[in-house]
Structures are given as structure tokens and as C-alpha cells.
N, CA and C atoms as an extended XYZ file, in Angstrom:
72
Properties=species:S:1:pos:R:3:atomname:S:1:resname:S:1:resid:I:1 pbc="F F F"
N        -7.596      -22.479      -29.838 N   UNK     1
C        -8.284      -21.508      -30.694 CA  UNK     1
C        -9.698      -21.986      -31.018 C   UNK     1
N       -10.251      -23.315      -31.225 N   UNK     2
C       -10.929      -23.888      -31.667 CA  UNK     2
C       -12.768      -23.539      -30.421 C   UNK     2
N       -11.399      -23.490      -29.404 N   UNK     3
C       -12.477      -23.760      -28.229 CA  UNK     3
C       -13.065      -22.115      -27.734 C   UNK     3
N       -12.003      -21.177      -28.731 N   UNK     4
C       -12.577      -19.663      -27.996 CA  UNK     4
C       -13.899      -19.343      -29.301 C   UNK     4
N       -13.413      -20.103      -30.925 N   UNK     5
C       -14.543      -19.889      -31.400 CA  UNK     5
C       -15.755      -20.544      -31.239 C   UNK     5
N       -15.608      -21.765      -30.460 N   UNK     6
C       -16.846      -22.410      -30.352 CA  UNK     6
C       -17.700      -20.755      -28.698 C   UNK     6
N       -16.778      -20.696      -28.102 N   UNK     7
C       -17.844      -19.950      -27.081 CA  UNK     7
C       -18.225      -18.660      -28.006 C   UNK     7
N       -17.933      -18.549      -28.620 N   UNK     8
C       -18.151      -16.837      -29.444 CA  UNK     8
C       -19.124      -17.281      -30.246 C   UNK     8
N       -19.545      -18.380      -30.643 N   UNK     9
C       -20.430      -19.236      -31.259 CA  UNK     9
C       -21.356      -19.080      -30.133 C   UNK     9
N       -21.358      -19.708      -29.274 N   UNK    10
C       -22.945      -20.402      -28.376 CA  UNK    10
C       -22.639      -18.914      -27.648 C   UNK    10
N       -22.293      -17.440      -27.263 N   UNK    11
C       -22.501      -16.227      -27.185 CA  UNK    11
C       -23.318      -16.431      -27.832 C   UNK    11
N       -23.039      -16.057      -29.408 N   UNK    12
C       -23.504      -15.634      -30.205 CA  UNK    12
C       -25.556      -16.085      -30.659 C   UNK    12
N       -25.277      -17.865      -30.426 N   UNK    13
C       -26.751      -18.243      -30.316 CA  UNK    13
C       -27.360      -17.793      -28.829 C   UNK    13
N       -26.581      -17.688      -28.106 N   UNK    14
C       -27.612      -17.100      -26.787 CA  UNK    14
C       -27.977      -15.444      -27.348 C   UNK    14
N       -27.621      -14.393      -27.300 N   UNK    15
C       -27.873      -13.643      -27.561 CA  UNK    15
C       -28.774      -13.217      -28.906 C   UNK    15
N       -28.374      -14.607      -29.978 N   UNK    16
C       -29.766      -14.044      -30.689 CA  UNK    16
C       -31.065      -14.929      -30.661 C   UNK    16
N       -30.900      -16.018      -29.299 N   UNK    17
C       -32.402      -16.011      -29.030 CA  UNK    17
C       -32.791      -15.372      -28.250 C   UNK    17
N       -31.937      -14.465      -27.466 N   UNK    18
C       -32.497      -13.231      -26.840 CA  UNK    18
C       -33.209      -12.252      -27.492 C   UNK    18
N       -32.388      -12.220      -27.971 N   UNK    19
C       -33.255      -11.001      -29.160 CA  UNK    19
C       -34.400      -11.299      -29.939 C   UNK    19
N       -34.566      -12.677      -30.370 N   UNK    20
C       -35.384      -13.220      -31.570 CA  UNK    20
C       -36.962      -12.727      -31.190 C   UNK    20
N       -37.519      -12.751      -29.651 N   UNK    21
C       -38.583      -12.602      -29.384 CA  UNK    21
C       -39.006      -10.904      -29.550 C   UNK    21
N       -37.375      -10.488      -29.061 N   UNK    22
C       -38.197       -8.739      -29.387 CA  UNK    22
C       -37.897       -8.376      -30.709 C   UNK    22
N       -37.093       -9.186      -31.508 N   UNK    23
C       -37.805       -8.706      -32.941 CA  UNK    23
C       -38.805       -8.930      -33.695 C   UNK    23
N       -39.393      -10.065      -32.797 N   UNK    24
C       -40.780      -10.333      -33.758 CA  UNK    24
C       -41.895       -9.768      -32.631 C   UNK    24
């Protein structure tokens, strides 16, 4: 369990440094 929240985690930071540039 530990290891599906860590990837839903580093998803989660990939996708919002995806985003970070088109929100600013």
C-alpha cells in the first residue's frame, strides 16, 4: 500500500510541475 501511495505522490509532483509553468 505504501508503495502505490508513494507513486500517486511523485504522479502527483510530476504533473504539478507540469503545470506550474502554465500557471504562472
Amino acid at each position: 500500500m505504501q508503495s502505490v501511495i508513494n507513486s500517486v505522490k511523485g504522479t502527483a509532483l510530476g504533473v504539478a510541475e507540469y503545470l506550474t509553468p502554465v500557471l504562472k
